[in-house]
CSV table of C-alpha atoms in Angstrom, one decimal:
chain,number,residue,atom,x,y,z
B,1,MET,CA,-14.1,7.9,-1.0
B,2,ILE,CA,-15.3,4.7,0.7
B,3,ARG,CA,-13.9,3.8,4.1
B,4,ILE,CA,-13.4,0.1,4.8
B,5,PHE,CA,-11.5,-1.1,7.9
B,6,ASN,CA,-9.8,2.4,8.3
B,7,ARG,CA,-8.7,2.3,4.6
B,8,TYR,CA,-10.1,4.7,2.1
B,9,LEU,CA,-10.9,3.4,-1.4
B,10,SER,CA,-12.0,5.4,-4.4
B,11,ALA,CA,-15.7,5.0,-5.0
B,12,ARG,CA,-15.1,4.9,-8.7
B,13,HIS,CA,-12.4,2.2,-8.5
B,14,THR,CA,-14.6,0.1,-6.2
B,15,LEU,CA,-17.6,0.3,-8.5
B,16,TYR,CA,-15.5,-0.7,-11.5
B,17,PHE,CA,-14.0,-3.6,-9.5
B,18,ILE,CA,-17.5,-4.9,-8.7
B,19,LEU,CA,-18.8,-4.4,-12.3
B,20,GLU,CA,-15.7,-6.1,-13.8
B,21,ASN,CA,-16.2,-9.2,-11.6
B,22,LEU,CA,-19.9,-9.3,-12.6
B,23,PHE,CA,-18.8,-9.1,-16.3
B,24,ILE,CA,-16.4,-12.0,-15.8
B,25,LEU,CA,-19.2,-14.1,-14.3
B,26,LEU,CA,-21.7,-13.2,-17.1
B,27,PHE,CA,-19.1,-14.0,-19.7
B,28,LEU,CA,-18.1,-17.4,-18.3
B,29,MET,CA,-21.5,-18.3,-17.0
B,30,GLY,CA,-23.5,-20.6,-19.2
B,31,GLY,CA,-25.5,-23.0,-17.0
B,32,ALA,CA,-23.4,-26.1,-17.1
B,33,THR,CA,-20.2,-24.2,-17.7
B,34,LEU,CA,-19.9,-23.2,-14.1
B,35,GLY,CA,-21.8,-26.1,-12.8
B,36,VAL,CA,-24.7,-23.9,-11.7
B,37,GLY,CA,-27.7,-26.1,-11.0
B,38,ALA,CA,-25.7,-29.4,-11.4
B,39,LYS,CA,-25.6,-29.9,-7.7
B,40,PRO,CA,-27.0,-27.5,-5.1
B,41,GLY,CA,-24.2,-25.3,-3.7
B,42,ILE,CA,-21.4,-26.7,-5.9
B,43,GLY,CA,-21.8,-24.2,-8.7
B,44,TRP,CA,-21.5,-21.3,-6.2
B,45,ALA,CA,-18.0,-22.3,-5.4
B,46,ASN,CA,-17.1,-21.5,-9.0
B,47,LEU,CA,-19.0,-18.3,-8.9
B,48,ILE,CA,-16.7,-17.1,-6.0
B,49,LEU,CA,-13.5,-18.9,-7.0
B,50,ILE,CA,-13.0,-17.8,-10.6
B,51,PRO,CA,-13.3,-14.0,-10.1
B,52,PHE,CA,-11.2,-14.2,-6.9
B,53,VAL,CA,-8.3,-16.1,-8.7
B,54,CYS,CA,-8.5,-13.7,-11.6
B,55,GLN,CA,-8.3,-10.6,-9.4
B,56,VAL,CA,-5.5,-12.0,-7.3
B,57,CYS,CA,-3.4,-12.7,-10.4
B,58,SER,CA,-4.2,-9.3,-11.8
B,59,TYR,CA,-3.2,-7.6,-8.6
B,60,TYR,CA,0.2,-9.3,-8.5
B,61,ASN,CA,0.8,-8.2,-12.1
B,62,GLU,CA,0.1,-4.6,-11.2
B,63,LEU,CA,-3.3,-4.6,-13.0
B,64,ARG,CA,-5.6,-2.9,-10.5
B,65,PRO,CA,-7.4,0.5,-10.5
B,66,PRO,CA,-5.9,3.0,-11.0
B,67,PHE,CA,-4.2,1.2,-13.8
B,68,PRO,CA,-0.6,2.2,-14.3
B,69,ARG,CA,0.5,3.8,-17.5
B,70,PHE,CA,1.9,0.8,-19.4
B,71,SER,CA,2.7,0.7,-23.0
B,72,LEU,CA,0.1,-1.3,-25.1
B,73,LYS,CA,2.6,-4.1,-25.4
B,74,GLU,CA,3.2,-4.2,-21.6
B,75,PHE,CA,-0.5,-4.0,-21.0
B,76,TRP,CA,-1.1,-7.1,-23.2
B,77,VAL,CA,1.9,-9.1,-21.8
B,78,LYS,CA,0.8,-8.5,-18.1
B,79,HIS,CA,-2.8,-9.5,-18.9
B,80,LEU,CA,-1.6,-12.7,-20.6
B,81,GLN,CA,0.7,-13.5,-17.7
B,82,ALA,CA,-2.1,-12.9,-15.2
B,83,ILE,CA,-4.5,-15.2,-17.1
B,84,LEU,CA,-1.9,-17.9,-17.5
B,85,TRP,CA,-1.3,-17.9,-13.8
B,86,ALA,CA,-5.0,-18.0,-13.1
B,87,MET,CA,-5.4,-20.9,-15.5
B,88,MET,CA,-2.6,-22.9,-13.7
B,89,ILE,CA,-4.0,-22.1,-10.3
B,90,LEU,CA,-7.5,-23.1,-11.3
B,91,SER,CA,-6.3,-26.2,-13.0
B,92,ALA,CA,-4.5,-27.3,-9.8
B,93,ILE,CA,-7.6,-26.6,-7.7
B,94,TYR,CA,-9.8,-28.6,-10.1
B,95,VAL,CA,-7.4,-31.5,-10.0
B,96,MET,CA,-7.6,-31.6,-6.2
B,97,ILE,CA,-11.3,-30.7,-5.9
B,98,PRO,CA,-13.2,-31.9,-9.1
B,99,LEU,CA,-16.2,-29.7,-9.7
B,100,PRO,CA,-19.0,-30.4,-12.2
B,101,GLY,CA,-19.3,-28.4,-15.4
B,102,VAL,CA,-15.6,-27.6,-15.9
B,103,GLY,CA,-14.9,-28.9,-19.3
B,104,GLY,CA,-13.5,-27.8,-22.7
B,105,SER,CA,-16.1,-25.1,-23.2
B,106,PHE,CA,-15.1,-23.5,-19.9
B,107,TRP,CA,-11.4,-23.2,-20.9
B,108,VAL,CA,-12.3,-21.9,-24.4
B,109,ARG,CA,-14.3,-19.1,-22.8
B,110,PHE,CA,-11.5,-18.6,-20.2
B,111,ALA,CA,-8.9,-18.1,-23.0
B,112,PHE,CA,-10.9,-15.0,-24.1
B,113,ILE,CA,-10.7,-13.3,-20.7
B,114,PRO,CA,-7.5,-11.3,-21.5
B,115,PHE,CA,-9.3,-9.7,-24.5
B,116,VAL,CA,-12.4,-8.9,-22.4
B,117,LEU,CA,-10.3,-7.4,-19.5
B,118,ILE,CA,-8.2,-5.3,-21.8
B,119,GLY,CA,-11.2,-3.9,-23.6
B,120,LEU,CA,-12.9,-3.1,-20.3
B,121,ARG,CA,-9.9,-1.5,-18.7
B,122,LEU,CA,-9.0,0.6,-21.8
B,123,GLY,CA,-12.6,1.7,-21.9
B,124,TYR,CA,-12.5,2.6,-18.2
B,125,GLN,CA,-9.4,4.7,-18.6
B,126,ILE,CA,-10.8,6.6,-21.5
B,127,LEU,CA,-14.1,7.2,-19.7
B,128,ALA,CA,-12.3,8.2,-16.4
B,129,GLU,CA,-10.3,10.9,-18.2
B,130,THR,CA,-13.3,12.6,-19.8
B,131,ASN,CA,-14.0,14.4,-16.4
B,132,ARG,CA,-17.7,14.2,-17.2
B,133,TRP,CA,-18.6,12.4,-13.9
B,134,ASN,CA,-15.8,13.9,-11.8
B,135,THR,CA,-16.6,15.4,-8.4
B,136,ALA,CA,-15.8,19.1,-8.2
B,137,ILE,CA,-13.5,19.9,-5.2
B,138,LEU,CA,-12.0,23.2,-4.1
B,139,MET,CA,-8.5,23.5,-2.5
B,140,ILE,CA,-7.7,26.5,-0.3
B,141,GLY,CA,-4.0,27.2,0.2
B,142,SER,CA,-0.7,27.3,-1.8
B,143,GLY,CA,1.9,25.7,0.4
B,144,PRO,CA,3.8,22.4,0.2
B,145,VAL,CA,0.7,20.3,1.1
B,146,ALA,CA,-1.4,22.0,-1.6
B,147,ALA,CA,1.4,21.4,-4.1
B,148,LEU,CA,1.5,17.7,-3.2
B,149,LEU,CA,-2.2,17.3,-3.5
B,150,LYS,CA,-2.4,19.2,-6.7
B,151,GLY,CA,0.3,17.0,-8.2
B,152,ALA,CA,-1.4,13.8,-7.1
B,153,LEU,CA,-4.8,14.8,-8.4
B,154,THR,CA,-3.3,16.0,-11.7
B,155,ARG,CA,-1.3,12.7,-12.3
B,156,ASP,CA,-4.3,10.4,-11.6
B,157,GLN,CA,-7.4,11.7,-13.4
B,158,SER,CA,-9.1,8.4,-12.7
B,159,LEU,CA,-9.6,9.2,-9.0
B,160,GLY,CA,-12.7,11.1,-10.0
B,161,TYR,CA,-11.9,14.7,-8.9
B,162,ARG,CA,-12.1,17.9,-10.8
B,163,LEU,CA,-9.8,20.4,-8.9
B,164,PHE,CA,-10.4,24.1,-8.5
B,165,HIS,CA,-7.8,26.2,-6.6
B,166,PHE,CA,-8.5,29.2,-4.4
B,167,HIS,CA,-5.7,31.3,-2.9
B,168,TRP,CA,-7.0,32.7,0.4
B,169,ASP,CA,-5.1,35.9,1.3
B,170,LEU,CA,-5.4,37.4,4.8
B,171,THR,CA,-2.7,40.0,4.4
B,172,ASP,CA,-5.4,42.6,3.5
B,173,PRO,CA,-8.2,42.7,6.1
B,174,ASP,CA,-10.3,45.0,3.9
B,175,ASP,CA,-10.4,42.3,1.2
B,176,LEU,CA,-11.8,39.5,3.3
B,177,GLY,CA,-15.5,40.1,2.5
B,178,GLU,CA,-14.8,40.3,-1.2
B,179,GLN,CA,-12.8,37.0,-1.0
B,180,TRP,CA,-15.6,35.3,0.8
B,181,VAL,CA,-18.1,36.4,-1.9
B,182,ARG,CA,-15.7,35.1,-4.6
B,183,LEU,CA,-15.3,31.8,-2.8
B,184,GLU,CA,-19.1,31.4,-2.4
B,185,GLU,CA,-19.6,32.2,-6.1
B,186,ILE,CA,-17.0,29.5,-7.1
B,187,VAL,CA,-18.7,26.9,-4.8
B,188,LYS,CA,-22.2,27.6,-6.4
B,189,GLU,CA,-21.0,28.0,-10.0
B,190,HIS,CA,-19.0,24.8,-10.1
B,191,LYS,CA,-21.2,22.8,-7.6
B,192,ILE,CA,-18.3,22.1,-5.3
B,193,LYS,CA,-18.9,19.1,-3.1
B,194,LYS,CA,-15.7,19.1,-1.0
B,195,VAL,CA,-13.3,21.8,0.2
B,196,ILE,CA,-9.7,20.9,1.0
B,197,VAL,CA,-8.0,23.2,3.5
B,198,ALA,CA,-4.2,23.1,2.8
B,199,LEU,CA,-3.0,26.3,4.6
B,200,ASP,CA,0.4,26.3,6.1
B,201,ASP,CA,-0.4,28.4,9.1
B,202,ARG,CA,-4.0,28.0,10.0
B,203,ARG,CA,-3.8,30.0,13.2
B,204,ARG,CA,-3.5,33.2,11.2
B,205,GLN,CA,-5.1,32.2,7.9
B,206,LEU,CA,-8.0,29.8,8.6
B,207,PRO,CA,-11.2,31.5,7.4
B,208,VAL,CA,-13.3,29.9,10.1
B,209,ALA,CA,-16.6,31.8,9.5
B,210,SER,CA,-16.5,31.1,5.8
B,211,LEU,CA,-15.8,27.4,6.2
B,212,LEU,CA,-18.4,27.0,8.8
B,213,ASP,CA,-20.9,28.7,6.5
B,214,LEU,CA,-20.0,26.2,3.7
B,215,ARG,CA,-20.2,23.2,6.1
B,216,VAL,CA,-23.7,24.0,7.2
B,217,GLN,CA,-24.7,24.2,3.5
B,218,GLY,CA,-23.7,20.6,3.1
B,219,VAL,CA,-20.2,21.1,1.6
B,220,GLU,CA,-17.7,18.6,3.1
B,221,VAL,CA,-14.6,20.3,4.6
B,222,VAL,CA,-11.4,18.2,4.9
B,223,GLU,CA,-8.0,19.0,6.2
B,224,GLY,CA,-5.2,18.7,3.6
B,225,VAL,CA,-3.1,16.2,5.5
B,226,SER,CA,-6.2,13.9,6.0
B,227,PHE,CA,-7.1,14.1,2.4
B,228,TYR,CA,-3.6,13.2,1.3
B,229,GLU,CA,-3.8,10.1,3.6
B,230,GLN,CA,-7.1,9.1,1.9
B,231,LEU,CA,-5.6,9.5,-1.6
B,232,SER,CA,-2.3,7.8,-1.0
B,233,GLY,CA,-2.6,5.5,2.0
B,234,LYS,CA,0.3,7.4,3.6
B,235,ILE,CA,0.6,10.0,6.3
B,236,LEU,CA,2.3,13.3,5.4
B,237,ILE,CA,4.3,13.5,8.6
B,238,GLN,CA,6.4,16.5,7.5
B,239,SER,CA,3.3,18.7,7.6
B,240,MET,CA,1.3,16.9,10.3
B,241,LYS,CA,0.4,18.7,13.6
B,242,PRO,CA,0.6,16.8,16.9
B,243,SER,CA,-3.2,17.3,17.3
B,244,HIS,CA,-3.8,15.2,14.2
B,245,LEU,CA,-2.4,12.2,16.1
B,246,ILE,CA,-3.8,13.1,19.5
B,247,PHE,CA,-7.4,13.4,18.3
B,248,SER,CA,-7.1,10.6,15.6
B,249,GLU,CA,-9.1,7.3,15.9
B,250,GLY,CA,-6.0,5.1,15.9
B,251,PHE,CA,-3.8,3.9,18.7
B,252,ARG,CA,-6.4,1.6,20.2
B,253,ARG,CA,-4.7,-0.9,22.6
B,254,LEU,CA,-7.2,-3.6,23.5
B,255,THR,CA,-5.9,-6.4,25.7
B,256,VAL,CA,-7.9,-9.0,23.8
B,257,GLY,CA,-6.4,-7.8,20.5
B,258,ARG,CA,-2.8,-8.0,21.9
B,259,ILE,CA,-3.4,-11.5,23.2
B,260,ILE,CA,-4.9,-12.7,19.9
B,261,LYS,CA,-2.0,-11.2,18.0
B,262,ARG,CA,0.6,-12.8,20.2
B,263,ALA,CA,-1.2,-16.2,19.9
B,264,LEU,CA,-1.2,-15.9,16.1
B,265,ASP,CA,2.5,-15.0,16.1
B,266,ILE,CA,3.3,-18.1,18.1
B,267,VAL,CA,1.2,-20.5,16.0
B,268,LEU,CA,2.4,-19.0,12.7
B,269,SER,CA,6.1,-19.1,13.7
B,270,VAL,CA,5.9,-22.7,14.9
B,271,VAL,CA,4.1,-23.8,11.7
B,272,GLY,CA,6.5,-21.7,9.5
B,273,LEU,CA,9.6,-23.1,11.1
B,274,THR,CA,8.3,-26.6,10.9
B,275,LEU,CA,7.4,-26.3,7.2
B,276,SER,CA,10.6,-24.6,6.3
B,277,LEU,CA,12.9,-27.1,8.1
B,278,PRO,CA,13.9,-28.8,4.8
B,279,ILE,CA,14.8,-25.4,3.3
B,280,PHE,CA,16.7,-24.5,6.5
B,281,LEU,CA,18.9,-27.5,6.1
B,282,VAL,CA,19.6,-27.0,2.4
B,283,LEU,CA,20.4,-23.3,2.8
B,284,CYS,CA,22.7,-24.0,5.8
B,285,ALA,CA,24.7,-26.4,3.6
B,286,LEU,CA,24.8,-24.0,0.6
B,287,ILE,CA,26.0,-21.0,2.7
B,288,LYS,CA,28.8,-23.1,4.2
B,289,ILE,CA,29.9,-24.4,0.8
B,290,GLU,CA,30.0,-20.9,-0.9
B,291,SER,CA,31.8,-18.8,1.7
B,292,ARG,CA,33.6,-18.9,5.0
B,293,GLY,CA,31.9,-17.8,8.1
B,294,PRO,CA,28.8,-18.7,10.2
B,295,VAL,CA,25.5,-19.7,8.6
B,296,PHE,CA,23.5,-17.3,10.7
B,297,TYR,CA,24.1,-13.5,11.0
B,298,ARG,CA,23.2,-11.8,14.2
B,299,GLN,CA,22.7,-8.1,14.3
B,300,GLU,CA,21.5,-5.7,17.0
B,301,ARG,CA,18.2,-4.1,16.2
B,302,MET,CA,15.8,-1.8,18.1
B,303,GLY,CA,12.6,-3.4,19.3
B,304,GLU,CA,9.4,-2.4,21.1
B,305,ASN,CA,9.9,0.4,23.6
B,306,GLY,CA,13.4,1.0,22.3
B,307,ARG,CA,14.7,-2.3,23.7
B,308,PRO,CA,17.6,-3.8,21.7
B,309,PHE,CA,17.5,-7.4,20.5
B,310,MET,CA,19.6,-9.6,18.3
B,311,LEU,CA,18.0,-10.2,14.9
B,312,ILE,CA,18.7,-13.6,13.3
B,313,LYS,CA,19.1,-14.0,9.5
B,314,PHE,CA,20.8,-16.3,7.1
B,315,ARG,CA,24.1,-14.7,6.2
B,316,SER,CA,23.9,-13.1,2.7
B,317,MET,CA,27.1,-11.0,2.8
B,318,ARG,CA,30.8,-11.6,3.2
B,319,GLN,CA,31.9,-12.1,6.8
B,320,ASP,CA,34.1,-9.0,6.6
B,321,ALA,CA,31.4,-6.8,5.0
B,322,GLU,CA,31.7,-3.9,7.5
B,323,VAL,CA,35.2,-4.2,8.6
B,324,GLU,CA,36.4,-1.2,6.6
B,325,SER,CA,33.3,0.8,6.1
B,326,GLY,CA,31.6,0.4,9.4
B,327,PRO,CA,27.8,0.4,9.6
B,328,VAL,CA,26.3,1.6,6.3
B,329,TRP,CA,22.9,1.3,4.7
B,330,ALA,CA,22.4,-1.9,2.7
B,331,SER,CA,21.2,-1.6,-0.9
B,332,GLU,CA,19.4,-3.8,-3.4
B,333,ASN,CA,22.6,-4.4,-5.5
B,334,ASP,CA,25.1,-4.3,-2.6
B,335,SER,CA,28.6,-5.4,-3.8
B,336,ARG,CA,29.2,-7.0,-0.4
B,337,THR,CA,26.5,-9.6,-1.0
B,338,THR,CA,27.5,-13.1,-2.0
B,339,ARG,CA,26.1,-14.8,-5.1
B,340,LEU,CA,23.9,-17.0,-3.0
B,341,GLY,CA,23.0,-14.1,-0.8
B,342,LYS,CA,21.6,-12.1,-3.8
B,343,ILE,CA,19.2,-15.0,-4.5
B,344,LEU,CA,18.3,-15.3,-0.8
B,345,ARG,CA,17.5,-11.5,-0.6
B,346,ILE,CA,15.5,-11.4,-3.8
B,347,LEU,CA,13.3,-14.3,-2.5
B,348,ARG,CA,13.5,-13.1,1.1
B,349,LEU,CA,14.7,-16.5,2.2
B,350,ASP,CA,17.4,-14.9,4.4
B,351,GLU,CA,14.6,-13.7,6.7
B,352,ILE,CA,13.2,-17.2,7.5
B,353,PRO,CA,15.2,-17.4,10.8
B,354,GLN,CA,13.5,-14.2,12.0
B,355,MET,CA,10.5,-16.5,12.9
B,356,ILE,CA,12.7,-17.5,15.9
B,357,ASN,CA,12.6,-13.8,16.9
B,358,VAL,CA,8.8,-13.9,16.5
B,359,LEU,CA,8.6,-17.0,18.7
B,360,LYS,CA,10.7,-15.4,21.4
B,361,GLY,CA,8.4,-12.4,21.5
B,362,GLU,CA,11.0,-9.9,20.2
B,363,MET,CA,9.1,-9.4,16.9
B,364,SER,CA,5.7,-9.9,15.4
B,365,PHE,CA,4.6,-11.1,11.9
B,366,VAL,CA,3.2,-7.6,11.2
B,367,GLY,CA,4.9,-4.4,12.2
B,368,PRO,CA,7.5,-1.9,11.1
B,369,ARG,CA,10.8,-3.4,10.1
B,370,PRO,CA,13.4,-3.3,12.9
B,371,GLU,CA,16.2,-0.8,12.4
B,372,ARG,CA,19.8,-0.7,13.7
B,373,PRO,CA,20.4,1.5,16.8
B,374,VAL,CA,23.1,3.5,15.0
B,375,PHE,CA,20.7,4.5,12.2
B,376,VAL,CA,17.8,5.1,14.7
B,377,GLU,CA,19.9,7.8,16.4
B,378,GLN,CA,20.3,9.5,13.0
B,379,LEU,CA,16.7,9.1,11.9
B,380,ARG,CA,15.0,10.3,15.1
B,381,LYS,CA,16.8,13.6,14.8
B,382,LYS,CA,15.7,14.2,11.2
B,383,ILE,CA,12.2,12.5,10.9
B,384,PRO,CA,9.2,13.8,12.9
B,385,TYR,CA,7.4,11.3,15.1
B,386,TYR,CA,10.0,8.6,14.3
B,387,ASP,CA,10.0,7.2,17.9
B,388,LEU,CA,6.3,6.3,17.6
B,389,ARG,CA,7.3,3.2,15.6
B,390,PHE,CA,8.8,1.8,18.8
B,391,THR,CA,5.4,1.7,20.5
B,392,VAL,CA,4.7,-1.6,18.7
B,393,LYS,CA,6.8,-4.7,18.1
B,394,PRO,CA,8.8,-4.7,14.8
B,395,GLY,CA,7.6,-7.2,12.2
B,396,LEU,CA,8.6,-9.5,9.4
B,397,THR,CA,6.4,-7.5,7.1
B,398,GLY,CA,4.2,-4.4,7.2
B,399,TRP,CA,2.4,-1.7,5.1
B,400,ALA,CA,5.6,-0.1,4.0
B,401,GLN,CA,7.1,-3.4,2.9
B,402,VAL,CA,4.0,-4.2,0.8
B,403,LYS,CA,3.7,-0.7,-0.7
B,404,TYR,CA,7.3,0.5,-1.0
B,405,ARG,CA,10.5,-0.7,-2.5
B,406,TYR,CA,13.7,-1.7,-0.6
B,407,GLY,CA,14.7,1.1,1.7
B,408,ALA,CA,18.4,2.1,1.6
B,409,THR,CA,18.5,5.8,2.5
B,410,GLU,CA,17.2,8.3,5.0
B,411,GLU,CA,14.7,9.5,2.4
B,412,ASP,CA,13.4,5.9,2.1
B,413,ALA,CA,13.1,5.7,5.9
B,414,LEU,CA,11.0,8.8,5.9
B,415,GLU,CA,8.7,7.5,3.1
B,416,LYS,CA,8.3,4.2,4.8
B,417,LEU,CA,7.4,5.7,8.1
């Protein structure tokens, strides 16, 4: 794993990403094709721009390592979509900023990029599943955390790990020495580089002396919850001990950082509200035409330090949506949503007025989504550490919104936290 800005990336995926971009450059590059040498410095703009646009379009078509298991037809369609988007974006850029060397030969070569990428990625998948260059790791434990890790590593062979499982049993004190010998033999025989400790009750079961001996031999020892975070980008809060948070490297609160964040929120919300003013006026008229009721919908949400505030949105539901049912979770295909409201929610246009909340200081652009007080009372009783989300301002978007689907249940709330 490679750590970049507190995020863990697979070394194998990162290496493939770099090599793929180099291959794109070598394939497209042909002196004048990219304008290299035509004018000093101009060609390098293409060298950076083309791979960047290709990768962005691939990312938004779900074509990034580890590559999902698409059918061959879906694989082709998604690559063609990505390249068509890339061609349109590059065409628009080259119209606005003409660069030398971008002629017919460039676009002919570019048309072959989908075939090149598909060949590279299919080859990468086949190579990744051979296990020949996988790192051998050993997992100690057999509880829920161990089961989750085993499932994740089994599903995604391209992560580059070859898993061995060791069940450490402390019920028989006379057997401890023999177990240590077996553990040491496994580590040497399979050239184990990393040991994952996924024991439920470490106070009684943690083989401290054995792990310390492995550690001084150069074997990396990692806690199961921490390794799950590295693999998934999520924190396993159901099995996390308070000490994991207390001694973690997060929760830095620098005054300079808070000032910069607030300044960015003000600037972005002012710019966003100004640019979206035409959309504002059109949507106000359409909402009034389609259904009775106010244009804006105000709803109480829980903010920083548990302070309530009134969230502002464009109304996407009927005015009497909760008259009979009371407060209930909203869903993606909610029957209470108006026809225009469905479009607004798909495109997230109903959330434009929340920039007013950002400008007022009740929200930030980045943070956990604000929840209703009635649901907060339910969730804080069932989800560990739920109140920690109120130590920061709620946001228009955040990690959970980027990585997870629309949340409509308590299970979704747990996953997003």
